[in-house]
Amino acid sequence: MAPPRVSAFAVFQQVKQETNPQLGLEKNNKGGISKPSQKMLKKKKKPRSKALLMKSEAQEGDGSCALQPIISSNKKKSSTKGGKAASKIPNGTEVPPQRLKGTESSSRQHVGPPLNSVLQDLGKIQNSKERAKALFEWLISPVNPDDFFRCIWEKKPALIKRHNSKYFNGFFSTSEFDRILREDNVQFGVNLDVTSYTEGVRETHNPPGRALPLVVWDYYKNGCSLRLLNPQSFSSTVWNVLSTLQELFGCMVGANTYLTPPSTQGFAPHYDDIEAFVVQLEGKKHWRVYNPRNSSEMLPQFSSGNFTDGDLGEPILETILEAGDLLYFPRGFIHQGDCLPDAHSLHITVSSFQRNSWLDLLDKLLPAALQIAAEEDVEFRKGLPLDYLDYMGVQNVESSDPRRKNFIEKTQVLMRKLAEYAPVDAAVDQKAKAFLHDCLPPVLTPAEKGHSVHGAPARWENGEVKDGIIQLEKDTSVRFLRGGIARLCSEGEACVLYYSTDNSRVYHQEAPKSIEVNAEHVEAIEYLLHCYPQCVTVESIPCEDLDDK
């Protein structure tokens, strides 16, 4: 028997009574509607959500993964050892819940180190790839990263309940958002979106110009959600987290922050083209996640338009995300979130893997393979049959002309032969080159700063320049600053080193950065790239003489 469906508002009332029965069920009226500054908004009615908080703990076949769920009502007994039902991933492989750490208890508090100490400790790790792994482990703790990538990644949603509202303290806050509005040049439509979703209608209310606090907070008071599109441009902590994680994913890691008033919803149901990690920072939010509607919408290349409730089936995961919790869902999974009456919601969505599929690699590989094949193989340059238009094409699909079979077989032979000319490494380098243009510059640790040109002691003092020369000796130790900040690529007859250290925190504000490497120095650059994270002496660099070294 399916568990009973419970409204999110009813769950909120029940939890509120259990926590403090004397509080009662009075609705907070502080968020009353005042006169909008830019556009009158319809007064929001009761929350539209009406499904249950959590169906069950990883119900078999539902495609979701609930780690430490709030409620598991009417849980069925199972023949699985340990009494817990095994969850299934789309390929049919059963994954026992006990393999995922953190599923043993639905109410146990998970306490981890604060983010500021995590970031400080990362500076002690010499390998930047290992830093990224350590930070990701903290982000999804207590789930083991190996289990996550084997059982959940790109397959199904996962909910991590921590019962620890302070877990993400220091990441981002409403107070910091307010500071950014006051101190930085935040522009409507560029850095900030004002949105609402009322009675099935999604609207954007961006006026032109700078997002001044007086205007922004008036929109918020009138029931609008606020989406900061690039918090990494304004917050050093968000920048640090994203620039660290991008070395784990090998692609740009971005973020948006969402501030939603009580009893409102800012966005229509939709799916995205990114892997999403919803990090709940303040308050709480009611979330519903739905399976892709068909196979063509699984792991899509592009985000969807807005759906209506009539387009959706039953959610496979429904929960109230509270501060300290994390919700992950793959690209293509439809989702929507709305606020309960008793609290606002602030969350940050960390995103990755946009345009990072095999299809995107082949998109760069196939044109290059065709170009090489055209240059090296005369078979590809031979002309088409004079009469091929007479028997090929849609209008001739039903034709039994034997020439059709010969034409199709010839095409397939050339397609198979094309694989022999595919420059896979060069195509991967093109992906890496694009990544280095997309990604954030690294946030240097004190040690990295002190041992690089950024920490050079050159200064003006007493009317002259002091310490303006750095002398490199043959026994001086050197290495690349980070593992993922540079890539040596072949560009025709030249070798070019692309790098990200001078990128802007604003996406693509700067042109790609590169240095052309002389042919006699290519081996030295490759040597330094492969030696990272170990330091090597200048003398050990493979060049002919000390000056070149």
Coordinates of C-alpha atoms in Angstrom, one line a residue:
M1 CA 0.0 0.0 0.0
A2 CA 1.3 3.4 -0.9
P3 CA 2.0 5.8 2.1
P4 CA -0.6 8.5 2.7
R5 CA 0.0 11.8 1.0
V6 CA 0.6 14.7 3.4
S7 CA 0.7 18.4 2.6
A8 CA 4.0 20.2 3.2
F9 CA 2.1 22.8 5.2
A10 CA 0.6 20.0 7.4
V11 CA 4.1 18.6 7.9
F12 CA 5.3 22.0 8.9
Q13 CA 2.5 22.4 11.4
Q14 CA 3.1 18.9 12.9
V15 CA 6.9 19.5 13.3
K16 CA 6.2 22.9 14.8
Q17 CA 3.8 21.4 17.4
E18 CA 6.1 18.5 18.2
T19 CA 9.0 21.0 18.8
N20 CA 7.0 23.4 20.9
P21 CA 3.3 22.5 21.4
Q22 CA 2.6 25.9 22.9
L23 CA 3.5 27.7 19.8
G24 CA 0.3 26.7 18.1
L25 CA -0.4 27.1 14.4
E26 CA -0.6 30.8 14.0
K27 CA 0.7 32.1 10.7
N28 CA 3.3 34.8 10.8
N29 CA 1.9 38.0 9.4
K30 CA 5.1 40.0 9.3
G31 CA 5.6 39.3 5.6
G32 CA 2.4 41.2 4.6
I33 CA 2.2 42.6 1.1
S34 CA 3.1 46.3 0.8
K35 CA 2.7 48.4 -2.4
P36 CA 5.2 47.2 -5.0
S37 CA 7.8 49.7 -6.2
Q38 CA 7.8 48.5 -9.8
K39 CA 4.9 46.2 -10.5
M40 CA 1.9 45.0 -8.6
L41 CA 2.1 41.4 -7.7
K42 CA -0.8 39.1 -7.0
K43 CA -1.1 38.2 -3.3
K44 CA 0.2 34.7 -2.8
K45 CA -2.3 32.1 -1.6
K46 CA -1.6 29.2 0.6
P47 CA 1.3 27.0 -0.4
R48 CA 0.4 24.9 -3.4
S49 CA 2.4 21.9 -2.3
K50 CA 0.3 18.9 -1.3
A51 CA 2.5 15.8 -1.5
L52 CA 4.1 13.9 1.2
L53 CA 7.4 14.9 2.8
M54 CA 9.2 11.7 2.0
K55 CA 7.8 8.6 0.3
S56 CA 10.0 6.1 2.0
E57 CA 13.7 5.3 2.5
A58 CA 15.0 4.6 -1.1
Q59 CA 11.8 2.9 -2.3
E60 CA 12.6 0.2 -4.8
G61 CA 12.3 1.4 -8.3
D62 CA 11.5 5.1 -7.6
G63 CA 14.9 6.2 -9.0
S64 CA 15.8 8.4 -6.0
C65 CA 18.2 8.0 -3.1
A66 CA 17.2 9.3 0.3
L67 CA 20.1 9.5 2.7
Q68 CA 18.9 10.2 6.2
P69 CA 15.3 11.0 5.3
I70 CA 13.2 13.1 7.7
I71 CA 10.2 10.7 7.6
S72 CA 9.9 7.2 6.3
S73 CA 6.2 6.5 6.8
N74 CA 4.7 3.1 6.3
K75 CA 8.0 1.5 5.4
K76 CA 7.5 -1.9 4.0
K77 CA 9.4 -4.9 5.3
S78 CA 11.9 -6.3 3.0
S79 CA 13.6 -9.6 2.5
T80 CA 16.8 -7.7 1.9
K81 CA 19.4 -8.5 4.6
G82 CA 19.2 -5.9 7.4
G83 CA 15.5 -5.1 6.8
K84 CA 16.1 -2.2 4.3
A85 CA 14.8 -2.3 0.8
A86 CA 17.5 -2.1 -1.9
S87 CA 17.3 0.9 -4.2
K88 CA 17.5 0.5 -7.9
I89 CA 19.4 2.7 -10.4
P90 CA 18.1 3.1 -13.9
N91 CA 20.4 0.3 -15.4
G92 CA 18.7 -2.2 -13.1
T93 CA 21.6 -2.8 -10.8
E94 CA 20.5 -3.0 -7.2
V95 CA 22.4 -0.9 -4.7
P96 CA 21.8 -1.8 -1.0
P97 CA 21.3 1.3 1.0
Q98 CA 23.8 0.2 3.6
R99 CA 26.6 0.7 1.1
L100 CA 26.0 4.4 1.3
K101 CA 27.3 5.8 4.5
G102 CA 24.8 7.9 6.4
T103 CA 21.7 5.8 5.8
E104 CA 21.7 4.1 9.1
S105 CA 19.8 6.8 11.0
S106 CA 17.1 9.2 10.0
S107 CA 17.6 11.5 13.0
R108 CA 21.2 11.5 13.9
Q109 CA 23.0 14.8 13.7
H110 CA 26.0 15.0 11.5
V111 CA 28.7 17.4 12.7
G112 CA 31.6 18.4 10.5
P113 CA 34.3 21.0 10.6
P114 CA 33.3 24.6 9.7
L115 CA 34.0 25.7 6.1
N116 CA 36.7 28.3 7.1
S117 CA 38.8 25.6 8.8
V118 CA 38.2 23.2 5.9
L119 CA 39.6 25.9 3.5
Q120 CA 42.5 26.6 5.7
D121 CA 43.4 22.9 6.0
L122 CA 43.2 22.5 2.2
G123 CA 46.2 24.9 2.0
K124 CA 48.3 22.2 3.6
I125 CA 47.6 19.8 0.8
Q126 CA 50.2 20.2 -2.0
N127 CA 48.3 18.6 -4.8
S128 CA 45.4 20.8 -5.9
K129 CA 43.5 17.8 -7.3
E130 CA 43.6 16.2 -3.8
R131 CA 42.4 19.5 -2.4
A132 CA 39.4 19.3 -4.6
K133 CA 38.6 15.8 -3.5
A134 CA 38.9 16.7 0.1
L135 CA 36.5 19.7 -0.3
F136 CA 34.0 17.6 -2.2
E137 CA 34.1 15.0 0.5
W138 CA 33.2 17.7 3.0
L139 CA 30.4 19.0 0.8
I140 CA 28.6 15.6 0.5
S141 CA 29.6 14.1 3.9
P142 CA 28.8 11.6 5.4
V143 CA 28.3 10.1 1.9
N144 CA 31.5 8.5 0.6
P145 CA 32.6 10.1 -2.7
D146 CA 33.4 6.8 -4.3
D147 CA 29.9 5.5 -3.5
F148 CA 28.4 8.8 -4.8
F149 CA 30.1 8.6 -8.2
R150 CA 29.5 4.9 -8.6
C151 CA 25.8 4.7 -7.5
I152 CA 24.3 8.2 -7.8
W153 CA 26.2 10.5 -10.2
E154 CA 24.2 11.1 -13.4
K155 CA 21.7 8.4 -12.3
K156 CA 19.3 9.6 -9.6
P157 CA 18.7 12.3 -7.0
A158 CA 20.1 12.1 -3.5
L159 CA 19.1 13.8 -0.3
I160 CA 21.5 14.3 2.5
K161 CA 19.9 15.3 5.8
R162 CA 22.3 16.4 8.6
H163 CA 20.1 17.9 11.3
N164 CA 22.8 20.5 11.7
S165 CA 21.8 24.1 10.7
K166 CA 25.3 25.4 11.1
Y167 CA 27.0 22.9 8.8
F168 CA 27.4 25.4 5.9
N169 CA 28.0 28.5 8.1
G170 CA 30.4 30.8 6.4
F171 CA 29.6 29.7 2.8
F172 CA 27.2 32.6 2.0
S173 CA 24.4 34.4 3.9
T174 CA 21.6 36.9 3.5
S175 CA 23.8 39.4 5.4
E176 CA 26.5 39.0 2.8
F177 CA 23.9 39.4 0.0
D178 CA 22.8 42.7 1.6
R179 CA 26.4 43.8 1.8
I180 CA 27.0 43.0 -1.8
L181 CA 23.9 45.1 -2.8
R182 CA 25.3 48.1 -0.9
E183 CA 28.9 47.9 -1.8
D184 CA 29.1 46.4 -5.3
N185 CA 27.7 47.3 -8.7
V186 CA 25.0 44.7 -9.0
Q187 CA 23.0 45.0 -12.2
F188 CA 19.5 43.8 -12.8
G189 CA 19.4 41.1 -15.5
V190 CA 23.2 40.7 -15.4
N191 CA 24.0 39.8 -11.8
L192 CA 20.5 39.7 -10.3
D193 CA 17.0 38.4 -11.4
V194 CA 13.8 39.3 -9.6
T195 CA 11.2 36.5 -10.2
S196 CA 7.8 35.3 -9.1
Y197 CA 5.7 32.2 -9.8
T198 CA 2.0 32.8 -9.0
E199 CA -1.0 30.7 -10.0
G200 CA 1.1 28.8 -12.6
V201 CA 2.6 31.9 -14.2
R202 CA 6.4 32.5 -14.0
E203 CA 7.5 36.2 -14.4
T204 CA 10.7 38.2 -14.3
H205 CA 10.5 41.7 -12.9
N206 CA 13.9 43.2 -13.7
P207 CA 14.0 46.9 -14.1
P208 CA 17.0 48.5 -15.9
G209 CA 20.2 49.6 -14.1
R210 CA 21.8 49.0 -10.8
A211 CA 20.1 46.8 -8.2
L212 CA 19.9 49.2 -5.3
P213 CA 19.0 47.8 -1.8
L214 CA 15.9 50.0 -1.5
V215 CA 14.4 48.6 -4.7
V216 CA 15.6 45.0 -4.3
W217 CA 14.3 44.6 -0.7
D218 CA 10.9 46.1 -1.7
Y219 CA 10.6 43.4 -4.4
Y220 CA 11.4 40.8 -1.8
K221 CA 8.8 42.2 0.7
N222 CA 6.2 41.9 -2.0
G223 CA 6.8 38.2 -2.5
C224 CA 9.5 38.1 -5.2
S225 CA 12.5 35.7 -5.2
L226 CA 16.0 37.1 -5.7
R227 CA 18.5 35.1 -7.8
L228 CA 22.2 36.3 -7.7
L229 CA 23.6 34.8 -10.9
N230 CA 27.3 34.9 -10.1
P231 CA 28.0 35.1 -6.4
Q232 CA 31.6 34.1 -7.0
S233 CA 32.2 37.5 -8.5
F234 CA 31.3 39.2 -5.2
S235 CA 32.0 36.6 -2.5
S236 CA 35.6 35.4 -1.9
T237 CA 34.5 32.3 -0.1
V238 CA 32.2 31.2 -3.0
W239 CA 35.0 31.9 -5.4
N240 CA 37.4 29.8 -3.3
V241 CA 35.0 26.8 -3.1
L242 CA 34.2 26.8 -6.8
S243 CA 37.7 27.3 -8.0
T244 CA 38.8 24.4 -5.9
L245 CA 36.0 22.1 -7.0
Q246 CA 36.6 22.7 -10.7
E247 CA 39.8 20.7 -10.6
L248 CA 37.8 17.6 -9.4
F249 CA 35.2 17.9 -12.2
G250 CA 37.6 19.0 -15.0
C251 CA 35.1 21.6 -16.1
M252 CA 33.7 24.9 -14.9
V253 CA 31.9 24.9 -11.6
G254 CA 29.4 27.7 -11.3
A255 CA 26.8 28.8 -8.7
N256 CA 23.6 30.8 -8.3
T257 CA 22.1 31.9 -5.0
Y258 CA 18.3 32.0 -4.4
L259 CA 16.6 34.0 -1.7
T260 CA 12.9 33.3 -1.4
P261 CA 10.3 34.9 0.9
P262 CA 8.0 32.8 3.1
S263 CA 4.9 31.3 1.4
T264 CA 6.2 32.0 -2.1
Q265 CA 7.7 30.2 -5.1
G266 CA 10.1 31.9 -7.5
F267 CA 10.4 29.5 -10.4
A268 CA 8.2 27.1 -12.4
P269 CA 9.0 23.4 -12.6
H270 CA 11.8 22.8 -15.1
Y271 CA 15.0 20.8 -15.7
D272 CA 18.6 22.0 -16.1
D273 CA 21.6 21.0 -18.3
I274 CA 23.9 20.9 -15.2
E275 CA 24.6 18.5 -12.3
A276 CA 23.0 20.4 -9.4
F277 CA 24.0 20.4 -5.7
V278 CA 21.4 22.4 -3.8
V279 CA 23.1 23.7 -0.6
Q280 CA 20.5 24.9 2.0
L281 CA 22.1 27.8 3.8
E282 CA 19.3 29.4 5.8
G283 CA 15.6 28.7 6.5
K284 CA 13.9 25.8 4.8
K285 CA 12.4 25.0 1.4
H286 CA 9.9 22.4 0.2
W287 CA 11.3 20.5 -2.9
R288 CA 9.8 18.1 -5.4
V289 CA 11.9 16.2 -7.9
Y290 CA 10.5 14.3 -10.9
N291 CA 12.0 11.7 -13.2
P292 CA 12.8 12.8 -16.8
R293 CA 9.6 12.4 -18.8
N294 CA 11.2 10.3 -21.5
S295 CA 14.6 8.9 -22.6
S296 CA 15.4 12.0 -24.8
E297 CA 15.2 14.2 -21.7
M298 CA 17.8 12.1 -19.8
L299 CA 21.1 14.0 -19.4
P300 CA 20.0 16.7 -21.8
Q301 CA 22.2 19.2 -23.6
F302 CA 20.0 22.2 -22.9
S303 CA 17.7 23.3 -20.1
S304 CA 14.0 23.0 -20.5
G305 CA 11.3 25.7 -20.7
N306 CA 8.8 26.1 -17.9
F307 CA 6.4 23.2 -17.2
T308 CA 3.0 23.2 -15.6
D309 CA 1.7 20.8 -13.0
G310 CA -0.2 19.1 -15.8
D311 CA 3.0 18.2 -17.5
L312 CA 4.3 16.3 -14.5
G313 CA 3.6 13.0 -12.8
E314 CA 4.2 12.1 -9.2
P315 CA 7.5 13.3 -7.7
I316 CA 10.0 10.6 -7.0
L317 CA 11.5 12.6 -4.1
E318 CA 9.8 15.2 -1.9
T319 CA 11.2 16.8 1.1
I320 CA 11.7 19.9 3.2
L321 CA 15.3 20.9 2.9
E322 CA 16.6 22.6 6.1
A323 CA 19.7 24.6 6.7
G324 CA 22.7 22.2 6.6
D325 CA 21.0 19.8 4.2
L326 CA 22.1 19.0 0.6
L327 CA 20.0 17.9 -2.4
Y328 CA 21.6 16.6 -5.6
F329 CA 19.9 15.8 -8.8
P330 CA 21.3 15.1 -12.3
R331 CA 20.6 17.2 -15.4
G332 CA 17.2 16.3 -16.9
F333 CA 15.4 15.7 -13.5
I334 CA 12.5 18.2 -13.2
H335 CA 12.4 20.1 -10.0
Q336 CA 10.6 22.9 -8.2
G337 CA 10.8 24.4 -4.7
D338 CA 8.5 26.6 -2.7
C339 CA 8.8 28.2 0.8
L340 CA 6.7 27.3 3.8
P341 CA 4.9 30.1 5.8
D342 CA 7.3 30.2 8.8
A343 CA 10.7 30.9 7.2
H344 CA 12.5 32.4 4.2
S345 CA 14.9 30.2 2.3
L346 CA 18.5 30.9 1.1
H347 CA 20.2 28.3 -0.9
I348 CA 23.1 28.2 -3.3
T349 CA 23.1 25.8 -6.2
V350 CA 26.6 24.6 -7.1
S351 CA 26.6 23.4 -10.8
S352 CA 28.9 21.4 -13.0
F353 CA 29.2 19.3 -16.1
Q354 CA 27.5 21.7 -18.5
R355 CA 28.5 20.7 -22.1
N356 CA 30.9 18.1 -20.8
S357 CA 29.5 14.9 -22.4
W358 CA 30.9 12.5 -25.0
L359 CA 28.8 14.3 -27.5
D360 CA 30.6 17.6 -26.8
L361 CA 33.9 15.9 -27.3
L362 CA 32.8 14.3 -30.6
D363 CA 31.5 17.7 -31.7
K364 CA 35.2 18.8 -31.7
L365 CA 36.6 15.5 -32.8
L366 CA 34.6 14.8 -36.0
P367 CA 35.3 18.0 -37.9
A368 CA 39.0 17.6 -37.2
A369 CA 38.9 13.9 -38.3
L370 CA 37.1 14.9 -41.6
Q371 CA 39.8 17.5 -42.2
I372 CA 42.6 15.1 -41.7
A373 CA 40.8 12.4 -43.8
A374 CA 40.3 14.9 -46.6
E375 CA 44.0 15.7 -46.6
E376 CA 45.3 12.1 -46.4
D377 CA 42.8 9.8 -48.1
V378 CA 41.7 10.2 -51.7
E379 CA 38.6 8.0 -51.0
F380 CA 37.0 10.8 -49.1
R381 CA 37.6 13.2 -51.9
K382 CA 36.1 11.1 -54.7
G383 CA 32.9 12.4 -56.2
L384 CA 29.4 11.1 -55.4
P385 CA 27.6 9.0 -58.0
L386 CA 26.2 11.1 -60.8
D387 CA 22.7 9.7 -60.3
Y388 CA 22.6 9.4 -56.4
L389 CA 19.8 11.9 -56.2
D390 CA 17.5 9.6 -58.2
Y391 CA 17.5 6.9 -55.6
M392 CA 18.5 8.5 -52.3
G393 CA 16.7 10.9 -50.0
V394 CA 13.5 10.7 -48.0
Q395 CA 11.3 10.5 -51.2
N396 CA 13.1 7.3 -52.1
V397 CA 13.1 5.5 -48.7
E398 CA 10.6 2.9 -49.9
S399 CA 12.4 2.3 -53.1
S400 CA 13.8 -1.2 -53.7
D401 CA 16.6 0.1 -56.0
P402 CA 19.7 -2.0 -55.3
R403 CA 21.8 1.1 -55.7
R404 CA 20.5 2.3 -52.4
K405 CA 22.1 -0.6 -50.5
N406 CA 25.5 0.1 -52.2
F407 CA 25.3 3.8 -51.4
I408 CA 24.5 3.2 -47.7
E409 CA 27.3 0.5 -47.4
K410 CA 29.8 2.9 -49.0
T411 CA 28.8 5.6 -46.5
Q412 CA 29.2 3.2 -43.6
V413 CA 32.6 2.1 -44.8
L414 CA 33.8 5.7 -44.9
M415 CA 32.4 6.4 -41.4
R416 CA 34.3 3.5 -40.0
K417 CA 37.4 4.6 -41.8
L418 CA 37.0 8.1 -40.4
A419 CA 37.7 6.8 -36.9
E420 CA 41.3 6.0 -38.0
Y421 CA 41.9 9.7 -38.6
A422 CA 40.3 10.9 -35.4
P423 CA 42.8 13.1 -33.5
V424 CA 41.4 12.2 -30.0
D425 CA 44.2 13.9 -28.0
A426 CA 43.9 17.1 -30.0
A427 CA 40.1 17.1 -29.4
V428 CA 40.7 16.6 -25.7
D429 CA 43.1 19.5 -25.7
Q430 CA 40.5 21.7 -27.3
K431 CA 38.1 20.8 -24.5
A432 CA 40.8 21.6 -22.0
K433 CA 41.5 24.9 -23.7
A434 CA 37.8 25.8 -23.4
F435 CA 37.8 24.8 -19.8
L436 CA 40.7 27.0 -19.0
H437 CA 38.8 29.9 -20.6
D438 CA 35.6 29.1 -18.7
C439 CA 37.0 28.5 -15.2
L440 CA 37.7 30.8 -12.3
P441 CA 41.2 31.9 -11.5
P442 CA 42.7 30.1 -8.5
V443 CA 42.5 31.5 -5.0
L444 CA 46.1 31.4 -3.8
T445 CA 46.9 30.1 -0.4
P446 CA 49.4 32.2 1.7
A447 CA 52.2 29.7 0.9
E448 CA 51.4 29.9 -2.9
K449 CA 51.3 33.7 -2.7
G450 CA 54.5 33.9 -0.8
H451 CA 56.4 31.7 -3.2
S452 CA 55.2 33.3 -6.4
V453 CA 55.5 36.6 -8.2
H454 CA 52.3 37.7 -6.3
G455 CA 54.3 37.7 -3.0
A456 CA 57.4 39.4 -4.4
P457 CA 58.7 42.0 -1.9
A458 CA 59.2 44.7 -4.6
R459 CA 58.1 48.1 -3.3
W460 CA 58.8 51.9 -3.2
E461 CA 60.7 53.0 -0.1
N462 CA 62.6 56.1 0.8
G463 CA 62.5 57.4 -2.8
E464 CA 63.7 54.2 -4.5
V465 CA 62.6 50.7 -5.5
K466 CA 63.5 48.0 -3.0
D467 CA 63.8 44.3 -3.7
G468 CA 62.8 44.6 -7.3
I469 CA 64.8 41.6 -8.5
I470 CA 64.1 37.9 -7.9
Q471 CA 67.3 35.8 -8.6
L472 CA 66.8 32.2 -9.8
E473 CA 69.8 30.0 -9.1
K474 CA 70.4 26.5 -10.4
D475 CA 69.4 25.0 -7.1
T476 CA 66.2 27.1 -6.8
S477 CA 63.1 24.9 -6.4
V478 CA 60.2 25.5 -8.8
R479 CA 56.9 24.0 -9.8
F480 CA 53.6 25.0 -11.4
L481 CA 51.3 26.9 -9.1
R482 CA 48.4 24.5 -9.4
G483 CA 47.8 21.2 -11.3
G484 CA 44.8 22.3 -13.4
I485 CA 45.7 25.8 -14.3
A486 CA 47.7 25.2 -17.5
R487 CA 47.6 23.0 -20.6
L488 CA 50.1 22.6 -23.4
C489 CA 48.3 22.4 -26.8
S490 CA 49.4 22.1 -30.4
E491 CA 48.1 24.9 -32.6
G492 CA 49.2 24.1 -36.1
E493 CA 53.0 24.6 -36.3
A494 CA 53.1 26.2 -32.8
C495 CA 52.9 24.9 -29.2
V496 CA 50.8 27.1 -26.9
L497 CA 50.5 27.0 -23.1
Y498 CA 47.0 28.1 -22.1
Y499 CA 46.5 29.1 -18.5
S500 CA 43.8 30.4 -16.1
T501 CA 45.6 32.4 -13.5
D502 CA 44.7 35.7 -15.1
N503 CA 41.1 34.9 -15.7
S504 CA 38.3 37.2 -14.4
R505 CA 35.8 36.1 -11.7
V506 CA 33.2 37.2 -14.3
Y507 CA 32.5 34.5 -16.9
H508 CA 34.4 35.2 -20.1
Q509 CA 35.2 38.8 -19.2
E510 CA 38.7 38.2 -20.4
A511 CA 40.0 36.6 -23.6
P512 CA 41.7 33.2 -23.4
K513 CA 45.2 33.6 -21.9
S514 CA 48.2 31.8 -23.5
I515 CA 51.9 31.9 -24.1
E516 CA 53.5 30.5 -27.2
V517 CA 56.3 28.1 -26.3
N518 CA 59.5 27.8 -28.4
A519 CA 60.1 24.4 -29.8
E520 CA 63.3 23.9 -27.8
H521 CA 61.4 24.6 -24.6
V522 CA 58.4 22.2 -25.1
E523 CA 60.1 19.3 -23.4
A524 CA 60.9 21.5 -20.4
I525 CA 57.2 22.6 -20.1
E526 CA 56.0 19.0 -20.3
Y527 CA 58.6 18.1 -17.6
L528 CA 57.2 20.7 -15.2
L529 CA 53.6 19.8 -15.9
H530 CA 54.3 16.1 -15.2
C531 CA 56.4 16.7 -12.1
Y532 CA 53.5 18.6 -10.3
P533 CA 53.0 18.7 -7.3
Q534 CA 56.7 18.0 -6.6
C535 CA 59.1 20.8 -6.8
V536 CA 62.2 20.4 -9.0
T537 CA 65.4 22.4 -9.2
V538 CA 66.1 24.8 -12.0
E539 CA 69.2 22.7 -12.9
S540 CA 67.0 19.6 -13.5
I541 CA 64.9 21.2 -16.2
P542 CA 65.7 19.6 -19.6
C543 CA 67.1 22.5 -21.5
E544 CA 70.5 22.9 -23.2
D545 CA 72.0 25.6 -21.0
L546 CA 71.4 27.3 -17.7
D547 CA 70.1 30.5 -19.2
D548 CA 67.3 28.5 -21.0
K549 CA 66.6 26.6 -17.8

